[in-house]
């Protein structure tokens, strides 16, 4: 086994010595983050449970107040029936009708009052002179009731409907009562008096309690009061002591809501006992009565508070247990890590086909290596000693592209946490290898130094195979286009031959200007043929070995169309091109990008050939546009039927083709995919518009590609 270089060994064990405090700090930070998150989640859950408890309490109160409203509406319906009978009696008396009818009504009223004994204290009538003219109470006397509110509001025309009085002691019944009165008018609209139904507020309170709104562990109570003065008409709790009191507390929001005209709602407030309650209220239709139900906030929240305390204790216990387990695990990990020697690590990494390293990037951006795997000699040819891997030594053997991208590589590691680059490196024997370097950030030290781990992989053989495959595919494409290119060259040659013959005839006739004009034609057609041949030479030669730089997508489209124009014309394909004038250059190689486009155009032509001539026509569209984040998108679409949906996921697999046997190798699209991804871009395929649509997305160039001697020609007219 290769001996471990002392400097690497020292640096590696120095890194190990920092492991325990760094691990402890990392764990404590993680535990604090988890604890904070869990505690925040716990408090959020507790708050949610409190909100749910409040919502449940309001739901209880709403249910109670609805039940109270329905009970009161049923009671009022019975009261209205009694008013109707009392009014009929007074009208009969005023008209002097036979006494039998009056007697029958009085008997019925007395019977109803006895049947509702406890709730209905009496049914009475007051004449226009304010004297009591009738009562179901035994031994009643014609007392003067001119001072009573339930007479005055009708006599003075202040109330045209049902009037509900504040609780008072009846002069006839001698008991607490709530007077529900209505004015009596004859057919001519003359005021005859008032009919009165006296209800026992205590019995009314018991009726409310019998609905199921009895006091419970939630501390519920239901109250009926007048909205004009807040006088309590009935109450499920302690009615004997609370009837007639005024609800003067305005903080509960109920009075404010009533003043706004709200017919129902909910609010927070205080009961007559001074307790905080949740309130739900409803104004009873057609009356001045408001039903309000209250649920004690403290009792509603008691269960939630108990559950919250239990949950907090459980969470605290779990967090402390997690802390204890983390400390134990950290100690175990430290002991286990201390047991792994550097020699064991070397033994693990010795025969890997790539190099693994660990290093640190200082504030100045310089990389110092802490560890290099023993495989470095087999992969790169350079020894493992520290002097061979200093920044200066690496700079001497790496190519210019690697040296110029070192700063950007370190910046990506700092900002994104990962970076990758490809460059050439010299071996001790003078040969070169193509390596892919990948690195990831492990975090920062207390002094700001960034620790990283990375790898170096020799991809020379893989890239050579890829280049040969791309060259073979390119030559196959050139062979497929040979007939079309011959036609392209034949056109200028034929034009030159014709011009030469005409020039010869003009020369014999002594027509000097005619000869000169033919010479101009010959020169123009010769330049056209030269451009085509030059472009073929550039395309065949390729640029696979050059560094990735900047490529002109518009020029790639024009060059690709130049190569396949004859093939498309022969296939009767209608081509549309949409290229913006301000299209930026992209990251890539010019000829390889053109090769991708030629492959896509030939594939589109093959798909379109399956369509019958005529009909809607064979259409091929090429478009380019600049998209967000500084990228350029190239789109090639046709209407040739598209790719079967089940095969879309395999379209870029090597040796996979949708063409009939003998018509495709299955490597063209795979090579296209490899070329585009090597540029840092993407290529995708989907079915759209009755055909296939290939979309290439490439990042905009950050540096210009080295200039070539031969410009890419424009498409001839």
XYZ file of C-alpha atoms in Angstrom:
717
model
C 0.000 0.000 0.000
C 1.215 3.478 -0.767
C 2.494 5.290 2.278
C 0.463 8.228 3.477
C 2.226 11.539 2.816
C 3.058 13.195 6.151
C 1.557 16.552 5.305
C -1.744 15.022 4.158
C -1.777 12.827 7.262
C -1.198 15.804 9.541
C -3.897 17.863 7.890
C -6.355 14.985 7.942
C -5.904 14.294 11.637
C -6.096 18.013 12.323
C -9.465 17.968 10.581
C -10.459 14.994 12.764
C -9.468 16.881 15.902
C -12.011 19.541 15.002
C -14.734 16.965 14.476
C -16.036 16.660 18.038
C -16.569 20.375 18.881
C -17.931 21.036 15.418
C -20.264 18.063 15.696
C -21.373 19.190 19.147
C -22.029 22.719 17.908
C -23.882 21.406 14.868
C -25.987 19.101 17.023
C -26.795 21.832 19.536
C -27.824 24.161 16.732
C -29.913 21.413 15.155
C -31.453 20.540 18.520
C -32.207 24.201 19.183
C -33.798 24.508 15.756
C -35.845 21.352 16.311
C -36.792 22.443 19.816
C -37.814 25.876 18.585
C -39.814 24.375 15.749
C -41.496 21.836 18.030
C -42.256 24.447 20.683
C -43.634 26.824 18.091
C -45.687 23.969 16.691
C -46.882 23.088 20.193
C -47.911 26.642 20.951
C -49.560 26.860 17.544
C -51.456 23.660 18.313
C -52.447 24.960 21.758
C -53.634 28.235 20.239
C -55.575 26.279 17.635
C -57.195 24.159 20.351
C -58.155 27.327 22.223
C -59.664 28.737 19.040
C -61.526 25.476 18.492
C -62.784 25.611 22.080
C -63.983 29.182 21.577
C -65.630 28.169 18.304
C -67.289 25.232 20.052
C -68.464 27.507 22.868
C -69.953 29.962 20.387
C -71.631 27.038 18.639
C -73.193 25.971 21.959
C -74.328 29.522 22.605
C -75.739 29.849 19.080
C -77.657 26.579 19.458
C -79.070 27.721 22.805
C -80.102 31.135 21.523
C -81.842 29.582 18.508
C -83.737 27.236 20.818
C -84.701 30.188 23.029
C -85.904 32.117 19.982
C -88.084 29.219 18.836
C -89.502 28.753 22.325
C -90.342 32.456 22.565
C -91.912 32.460 19.089
C -94.175 29.569 20.109
C -95.102 31.434 23.290
C -95.820 34.623 21.323
C -98.007 32.685 18.906
C -100.119 31.562 21.881
C -100.133 35.121 23.248
C -101.360 36.471 19.895
C -104.257 34.000 20.017
C -105.246 35.300 23.437
C -105.031 38.897 22.168
C -107.338 38.023 19.304
C -109.964 36.608 21.703
C -109.687 39.608 24.046
C -110.052 42.024 21.111
C -113.124 40.143 19.849
C -114.706 40.380 23.310
C -114.128 44.153 23.475
C -115.588 44.675 19.992
C -118.705 42.649 20.925
C -119.151 44.651 24.125
C -118.681 47.946 22.242
C -121.376 46.943 19.700
C -123.749 45.718 22.399
C -123.846 42.191 21.009
C -125.685 39.459 22.949
C -124.040 38.513 26.209
C -123.872 34.838 25.323
C -121.031 35.404 22.869
C -119.148 37.556 25.366
C -119.673 34.971 28.082
C -118.400 32.202 25.807
C -115.236 34.135 25.017
C -114.628 34.927 28.679
C -115.113 31.270 29.596
C -112.662 30.211 26.912
C -110.120 32.805 28.027
C -110.419 31.661 31.635
C -110.018 28.043 30.580
C -106.913 28.836 28.531
C -105.419 30.865 31.375
C -106.003 27.952 33.770
C -104.482 25.517 31.240
C -101.365 27.663 30.982
C -101.277 28.302 34.711
C -97.799 29.298 35.775
C -96.872 31.002 32.520
C -100.017 33.061 31.772
C -100.986 35.006 34.882
C -103.980 36.731 33.346
C -105.663 37.978 30.202
C -107.152 41.430 30.662
C -108.687 44.365 28.811
C -108.271 48.061 29.563
C -110.819 50.540 28.290
C -110.063 53.790 26.506
C -110.530 55.546 29.868
C -107.622 53.497 31.344
C -109.935 51.490 33.639
C -109.630 47.728 33.786
C -112.728 46.330 32.039
C -111.988 42.623 32.170
C -109.528 40.104 33.677
C -109.345 36.339 33.960
C -108.205 36.836 37.564
C -110.876 36.140 40.157
C -112.126 39.153 42.086
C -110.673 41.728 39.743
C -111.617 45.395 40.245
C -111.815 48.220 37.649
C -108.563 49.855 38.746
C -107.087 52.866 36.951
C -104.066 51.885 34.845
C -103.393 55.230 33.173
C -99.841 55.306 34.608
C -98.879 51.928 33.262
C -96.429 51.874 30.323
C -98.320 49.126 28.515
C -101.423 51.369 28.382
C -99.756 54.711 27.680
C -97.742 53.627 24.633
C -100.953 52.501 22.893
C -103.181 55.340 24.078
C -100.617 57.906 22.859
C -100.077 56.066 19.556
C -96.414 55.316 20.278
C -96.799 51.591 19.659
C -98.869 50.058 16.893
C -97.783 46.436 17.330
C -97.091 44.116 20.227
C -95.623 45.936 23.215
C -93.508 44.114 25.782
C -93.219 45.896 29.116
C -90.421 45.749 31.619
C -91.132 43.291 34.466
C -93.451 44.840 37.087
C -95.755 43.810 39.942
C -99.300 43.519 38.616
C -102.007 45.473 40.512
C -104.529 42.791 39.779
C -102.361 39.641 40.014
C -99.997 40.990 42.690
C -97.077 39.106 41.166
C -94.062 39.863 38.982
C -95.253 39.897 35.422
C -94.298 40.902 31.913
C -97.172 42.652 30.150
C -97.605 41.915 26.455
C -100.199 44.353 25.142
C -101.899 45.340 21.891
C -104.148 48.299 21.055
C -107.825 47.589 20.235
C -109.555 49.619 17.507
C -113.108 49.337 16.165
C -113.853 49.047 12.468
C -113.816 52.835 12.179
C -110.310 53.018 13.633
C -111.497 54.426 16.975
C -109.315 53.533 19.970
C -111.289 51.213 22.291
C -108.555 50.236 24.709
C -105.792 47.695 25.202
C -105.692 43.905 25.485
C -103.097 42.582 27.919
C -101.566 39.127 28.386
C -99.511 38.935 31.573
C -96.712 36.349 31.626
C -94.836 35.089 34.674
C -91.099 35.809 33.972
C -90.020 33.101 36.429
C -92.147 30.512 34.639
C -90.815 31.831 31.328
C -87.274 31.302 32.679
C -88.111 27.725 33.695
C -89.447 27.105 30.208
C -86.153 28.259 28.750
C -84.230 25.993 31.110
C -86.372 23.000 30.127
C -85.152 23.280 26.525
C -81.798 21.789 27.416
C -80.000 25.062 28.166
C -79.611 24.036 31.800
C -76.420 25.134 33.562
C -73.666 22.615 32.876
C -69.934 22.279 33.174
C -69.658 24.835 30.402
C -71.451 27.443 32.508
C -74.171 28.190 29.946
C -77.058 30.584 30.554
C -79.750 32.127 28.376
C -81.331 35.531 28.952
C -84.244 37.431 27.390
C -84.133 41.219 27.637
C -85.687 44.311 26.096
C -83.454 46.010 23.575
C -84.770 49.483 24.497
C -83.490 49.498 28.076
C -81.786 46.126 28.666
C -84.409 45.020 31.225
C -84.073 41.282 31.931
C -87.344 39.458 31.120
C -86.184 35.886 31.783
C -82.988 34.083 32.742
C -82.130 30.398 33.070
C -79.861 31.007 36.105
C -81.179 32.703 39.284
C -84.272 34.224 37.621
C -85.834 35.279 40.964
C -82.939 37.645 41.746
C -82.095 38.831 38.215
C -85.520 39.611 36.670
C -85.992 43.335 36.134
C -82.276 44.198 36.335
C -80.768 46.273 33.570
C -77.950 45.019 31.355
C -75.793 48.142 31.486
C -72.459 46.591 30.513
C -71.717 47.900 27.019
C -68.333 46.154 26.622
C -69.840 42.877 25.431
C -70.584 44.380 22.050
C -74.181 43.132 21.953
C -75.738 46.561 22.465
C -73.434 48.091 19.875
C -74.453 45.395 17.396
C -78.136 46.020 18.126
C -77.652 49.741 17.598
C -76.130 48.956 14.198
C -79.285 47.048 13.327
C -77.743 43.563 13.465
C -80.414 40.907 14.020
C -77.964 38.268 15.232
C -74.310 37.810 15.973
C -71.687 36.870 18.542
C -69.319 38.775 20.807
C -67.139 38.620 23.901
C -68.372 40.242 27.091
C -69.245 39.872 30.763
C -72.308 38.438 32.430
C -74.287 40.086 35.250
C -72.013 38.130 37.598
C -68.949 39.854 36.098
C -67.613 36.681 34.466
C -66.049 36.682 31.000
C -68.401 34.971 28.588
C -68.868 34.152 24.924
C -72.161 35.605 23.711
C -74.555 34.747 20.898
C -77.657 36.888 20.406
C -80.743 37.027 18.197
C -83.442 39.698 18.000
C -86.858 37.984 18.058
C -88.772 38.911 14.925
C -91.631 41.386 15.432
C -90.744 42.230 19.046
C -88.366 44.302 21.130
C -87.063 41.139 22.790
C -83.479 39.982 22.364
C -82.417 36.445 23.252
C -78.813 36.097 24.329
C -76.961 32.945 25.365
C -73.668 33.075 27.247
C -70.992 30.440 27.834
C -68.322 31.035 30.468
C -64.964 31.494 28.734
C -62.983 30.074 31.655
C -64.900 26.794 31.687
C -64.735 26.421 27.914
C -60.959 26.928 27.971
C -60.357 24.821 31.075
C -60.156 21.518 29.183
C -57.959 23.059 26.491
C -55.693 24.550 29.167
C -55.308 21.210 30.915
C -54.504 19.503 27.614
C -52.023 22.281 26.786
C -50.182 21.833 30.090
C -49.988 18.086 29.554
C -48.763 18.557 25.989
C -46.110 21.094 27.020
C -44.779 18.728 29.680
C -44.711 15.851 27.188
C -42.934 17.936 24.556
C -40.381 19.198 27.067
C -39.712 15.620 28.153
C -39.281 14.443 24.569
C -36.907 17.310 23.772
C -34.799 16.540 26.827
C -34.780 12.872 25.836
C -33.710 13.851 22.312
C -30.922 15.986 23.754
C -29.712 13.110 25.903
C -29.841 10.692 22.969
C -28.007 13.208 20.776
C -25.228 13.626 23.326
C -24.913 9.867 23.626
C -24.929 9.449 19.840
C -22.331 12.200 19.442
C -20.009 10.540 21.931
C -20.502 7.210 20.184
C -19.856 8.779 16.767
C -16.710 10.477 18.046
C -15.397 7.197 19.440
C -16.281 5.404 16.211
C -14.665 8.089 14.070
C -11.535 7.974 16.167
C -11.379 4.238 15.472
C -11.205 4.724 11.683
C -7.596 5.320 10.736
C -6.387 7.153 7.702
C -4.806 3.917 6.454
C -8.218 2.246 6.420
C -9.577 5.166 4.426
C -6.726 4.828 1.934
C -7.379 1.105 1.596
C -10.993 1.875 0.740
C -10.121 4.450 -1.917
C -6.993 2.897 -3.446
C -8.522 1.143 -6.461
C -11.205 3.646 -7.348
C -11.161 4.768 -11.019
C -11.229 8.392 -9.928
C -9.502 10.683 -7.434
C -11.160 11.781 -4.190
C -9.849 14.818 -2.378
C -10.725 16.993 0.580
C -9.665 20.585 0.858
C -10.337 24.047 2.178
C -10.898 27.306 0.326
C -9.581 30.316 2.193
C -10.876 33.857 2.181
C -8.505 34.632 -0.723
C -10.076 31.852 -2.831
C -6.958 29.637 -2.752
C -7.508 25.877 -2.351
C -5.331 23.916 0.061
C -5.652 20.122 0.012
C -6.154 18.192 3.242
C -6.372 14.754 1.655
C -5.880 13.090 -1.762
C -6.807 9.450 -2.382
C -4.088 6.944 -3.401
C -5.719 6.526 -6.829
C -4.304 9.904 -7.912
C -1.192 8.264 -9.391
C -3.127 5.783 -11.537
C -5.606 8.402 -12.780
C -3.340 11.413 -13.421
C 0.188 9.975 -13.450
C 1.315 12.483 -10.838
C 2.623 11.284 -7.450
C 0.655 11.704 -4.263
C 3.222 13.855 -2.470
C 1.925 17.268 -1.303
C 4.411 19.202 -3.460
C 2.762 17.828 -6.605
C -0.622 19.217 -5.608
C 0.117 22.744 -4.490
C -1.906 25.496 -6.229
C 1.195 26.491 -8.202
C 1.864 22.918 -9.358
C -1.742 22.441 -10.405
C -1.709 25.727 -12.357
C 1.332 24.535 -14.352
C -0.354 21.331 -15.547
C -3.970 22.553 -15.985
C -5.064 24.222 -19.224
C -5.905 27.916 -19.596
C -9.640 27.285 -19.335
C -9.225 25.638 -15.925
C -7.032 28.466 -14.646
C -9.448 31.140 -15.840
C -12.475 29.362 -14.346
C -10.903 28.723 -10.925
C -12.447 31.846 -9.395
C -15.914 31.084 -10.763
C -15.585 27.464 -9.562
C -14.825 28.594 -6.003
C -17.634 31.172 -6.148
C -20.176 28.509 -7.133
C -19.024 26.351 -4.246
C -19.497 29.235 -1.817
C -22.862 30.335 -3.200
C -24.546 27.130 -4.410
C -22.712 24.532 -2.334
C -21.733 22.483 -5.412
C -19.759 23.018 -8.614
C -18.565 21.089 -11.660
C -16.118 21.837 -14.467
C -14.281 20.059 -17.275
C -10.728 20.811 -18.386
C -7.534 19.285 -19.716
C -4.545 18.395 -17.548
C -0.998 17.492 -18.571
C 0.567 14.187 -17.493
C 4.246 13.858 -16.517
C 4.980 12.207 -19.911
C 3.637 15.230 -21.815
C 0.310 13.691 -22.828
C -2.960 15.213 -21.675
C -6.139 13.869 -20.158
C -9.613 15.356 -20.009
C -10.941 15.450 -16.440
C -14.286 16.306 -14.890
C -13.961 17.880 -11.452
C -16.964 17.835 -9.125
C -16.992 19.310 -5.626
C -19.464 19.945 -2.817
C -19.282 22.197 0.210
C -19.051 20.615 3.668
C -19.563 23.864 5.563
C -17.543 26.710 6.977
C -15.101 26.797 9.839
C -15.237 29.440 12.534
C -12.666 31.490 10.594
C -14.762 31.505 7.414
C -12.728 28.870 5.576
C -14.920 26.702 3.349
C -14.269 22.960 3.599
C -15.028 20.926 0.478
C -14.877 17.366 -0.823
C -14.415 16.630 -4.501
C -13.427 14.180 -7.188
C -11.387 14.103 -10.419
C -12.540 11.678 -13.120
C -10.642 10.921 -16.329
C -13.232 11.157 -19.114
C -10.765 11.165 -22.015
C -11.799 7.737 -23.305
C -15.493 8.457 -22.868
C -15.213 11.773 -24.689
C -13.198 10.121 -27.468
C -15.922 7.516 -27.949
C -18.548 10.239 -27.915
C -16.565 12.266 -30.444
C -16.195 9.251 -32.736
C -19.909 8.537 -32.474
C -20.710 12.166 -33.198
C -18.299 12.189 -36.140
C -19.814 8.986 -37.489
C -23.292 10.404 -37.143
C -22.149 13.617 -38.798
C -20.572 11.744 -41.715
C -23.729 9.662 -42.040
C -25.693 12.886 -42.212
C -23.317 14.253 -44.850
C -23.671 11.060 -46.849
C -27.441 11.281 -46.614
C -27.286 14.883 -47.829
C -24.781 14.187 -50.622
C -27.357 14.107 -53.413
C -28.932 17.329 -52.206
C -25.566 19.058 -51.870
C -24.631 17.896 -55.380
C -27.764 19.603 -56.599
C -26.832 22.727 -54.622
C -23.394 22.786 -56.268
C -24.783 21.900 -59.700
C -26.898 25.068 -59.747
C -23.984 27.564 -59.589
C -21.877 25.348 -61.907
C -24.652 25.292 -64.512
C -25.034 29.054 -64.184
C -21.270 29.519 -64.625
C -21.218 27.241 -67.717
C -24.086 29.112 -69.330
C -22.491 32.479 -68.525
C -19.135 31.303 -69.964
C -20.770 30.187 -73.219
C -22.605 33.499 -73.501
C -19.388 35.370 -72.777
C -17.635 33.423 -75.526
C -20.314 34.325 -78.049
C -20.244 37.965 -76.922
C -16.470 38.005 -77.291
C -16.709 36.708 -80.885
C -19.196 39.452 -81.703
C -16.919 42.012 -80.130
C -19.439 42.809 -77.379
C -17.083 43.860 -74.563
C -19.790 44.933 -72.034
C -21.605 41.647 -72.576
C -18.442 39.705 -71.820
C -17.868 41.703 -68.615
C -21.456 41.119 -67.449
C -21.072 37.354 -67.960
C -17.801 37.444 -66.040
C -19.600 39.070 -63.081
C -22.176 36.258 -63.124
C -19.423 33.648 -63.215
C -17.646 35.307 -60.262
C -20.863 35.484 -58.198
C -21.789 31.854 -58.820
C -18.223 30.755 -58.093
C -18.335 32.565 -54.735
C -21.663 30.889 -54.005
C -20.180 27.450 -54.753
C -17.130 28.302 -52.666
C -19.332 29.253 -49.673
C -21.176 25.947 -49.882
C -17.937 23.950 -50.107
C -16.333 25.954 -47.270
C -19.326 25.363 -45.050
C -19.261 21.646 -45.827
C -15.565 21.606 -44.929
C -16.212 23.383 -41.609
C -19.115 21.073 -40.823
C -17.114 17.941 -41.675
C -14.030 19.101 -39.767
C -16.042 19.860 -36.624
C -14.997 21.647 -33.449
C -15.263 18.870 -30.870
C -11.776 19.454 -29.525
C -12.141 23.177 -28.974
C -13.149 24.661 -25.599
C -16.789 25.437 -25.039
C -17.270 29.116 -25.765
C -19.917 31.208 -27.463
C -22.075 30.062 -30.385
C -24.441 32.062 -32.583
C -27.817 30.240 -32.629
C -29.095 32.236 -35.607
C -25.992 31.327 -37.636
C -26.411 27.681 -36.616
C -29.987 27.731 -37.933
C -28.915 29.328 -41.213
C -26.021 26.898 -41.645
C -28.187 23.880 -40.899
C -30.803 24.990 -43.402
C -28.071 25.515 -46.003
C -27.041 21.870 -45.652
C -30.535 20.358 -45.759
C -32.318 22.866 -47.983
C -32.219 20.627 -51.064
C -33.448 17.607 -49.103
C -36.350 19.627 -47.719
C -37.182 21.104 -51.119
C -37.140 17.667 -52.734
C -39.511 16.388 -50.024
C -41.845 19.352 -50.723
C -41.515 20.610 -47.150
C -42.675 24.154 -46.427
C -40.150 25.774 -44.051
C -40.859 28.806 -41.854
C -38.114 30.527 -39.843
C -38.627 32.988 -36.980
C -35.288 34.410 -35.741
C -35.199 37.669 -33.737
C -32.502 40.107 -34.793
C -31.194 40.636 -31.235
C -30.764 36.952 -30.379
C -27.754 36.660 -28.011
C -24.957 34.134 -28.324
C -25.220 30.965 -26.248
C -22.751 28.738 -24.433
C -21.585 25.979 -26.791
C -19.648 25.053 -29.924
C -20.854 26.460 -33.251
C -20.506 23.375 -35.456
C -21.829 20.965 -32.842
C -24.913 23.149 -32.333
C -25.404 23.170 -36.114
C -24.991 19.375 -36.128
C -27.812 19.039 -33.592
C -30.094 21.231 -35.708
C -29.237 19.300 -38.903
C -30.117 16.044 -37.145
C -33.460 17.440 -35.979
C -34.240 18.820 -39.467
C -33.433 15.490 -41.166
C -35.584 13.613 -38.624
C -38.432 16.058 -39.255
C -38.055 15.530 -43.005
C -38.255 11.739 -42.530
C -41.426 12.094 -40.443
C -43.020 14.429 -42.987
C -42.243 12.006 -45.820
C -44.782 9.639 -44.297
C -47.517 12.187 -45.066
C -49.136 11.970 -48.523
C -48.311 14.856 -50.896
C -50.892 17.644 -51.081
C -53.556 17.935 -48.409
C -52.562 20.281 -45.605
C -48.928 20.112 -46.744
C -45.708 19.145 -45.061
C -44.749 21.958 -42.704
C -41.568 22.526 -40.717
C -41.048 25.481 -38.388
C -37.895 26.797 -36.721
C -38.169 29.509 -34.064
C -35.869 31.067 -31.506
C -36.473 33.416 -28.606
C -34.790 34.722 -25.496
C -36.409 33.413 -22.325
C -36.089 34.263 -18.654
C -32.814 34.147 -16.716
C -30.642 34.858 -19.765
C -31.369 31.671 -21.721
C -32.169 31.136 -25.408
C -34.773 28.671 -26.612
C -34.648 27.016 -30.065
C -37.751 25.169 -31.233
C -38.062 22.766 -34.203
C -41.589 21.505 -34.901
C -43.294 19.615 -37.720
C -46.727 18.236 -38.531
C -45.536 14.717 -39.293
C -47.695 12.890 -36.738
C -45.391 13.107 -33.727
C -43.945 10.380 -31.499
C -46.134 7.662 -29.931
C -46.796 8.863 -26.343
C -45.563 5.582 -24.871
C -42.149 6.120 -26.532
C -41.554 9.782 -25.614
C -39.642 8.848 -22.478
C -37.109 6.781 -24.492
C -36.605 9.124 -27.439
C -33.067 10.123 -26.339
C -31.916 6.604 -25.361
C -28.932 5.247 -27.352
C -29.840 2.868 -30.204
C -33.550 3.596 -29.860
C -35.389 4.703 -32.992
C -38.974 5.070 -34.155
C -37.978 4.670 -37.814
C -38.588 1.435 -39.769
C -35.784 -1.183 -39.738
C -32.825 -0.153 -41.861
C -33.658 3.554 -41.798
C -32.104 4.676 -38.536
C -29.214 3.861 -36.187
C -30.819 5.197 -33.021
C -27.776 7.238 -31.966
C -28.596 10.594 -33.567
C -30.882 11.962 -30.852
C -28.702 10.419 -28.136
C -25.707 12.350 -29.514
C -27.830 15.497 -29.724
C -28.768 15.058 -26.071
C -25.134 14.579 -25.065
C -23.983 17.647 -27.018
C -26.658 19.934 -25.576
C -26.169 18.753 -21.977
C -22.397 19.243 -22.338
C -23.195 22.889 -23.142
C -25.130 23.152 -19.863
C -28.478 23.157 -21.667
C -31.510 20.909 -22.065
C -33.340 19.296 -24.974
C -36.892 18.000 -24.700
C -39.498 16.497 -27.005
C -43.272 16.632 -26.921
C -46.179 16.199 -29.308
C -47.887 19.416 -30.370
C -49.777 20.722 -33.389
C -50.099 17.335 -35.061
C -46.388 16.563 -34.931
C -43.223 16.493 -32.854
C -41.735 19.571 -31.185
C -38.104 19.591 -30.016
C -37.110 22.429 -27.676
C -33.458 23.266 -26.979
C -32.696 25.617 -24.076
C -29.149 26.961 -23.746
C -27.628 29.465 -21.301
C -26.468 32.744 -22.762
C -22.708 32.966 -23.343
C -20.568 34.696 -20.753
C -17.459 34.733 -22.933
C -17.007 34.915 -26.693
C -15.988 31.884 -28.715
C -12.622 32.147 -30.510
C -13.128 33.485 -34.030
C -12.934 31.073 -36.998
C -11.336 31.814 -40.338
C -14.449 30.958 -42.288
C -17.723 32.764 -41.613
C -20.974 30.810 -41.690
C -22.642 31.635 -45.043
C -26.151 32.987 -45.296
C -28.859 30.950 -46.971
C -28.874 31.633 -50.737
C -32.085 32.942 -52.184
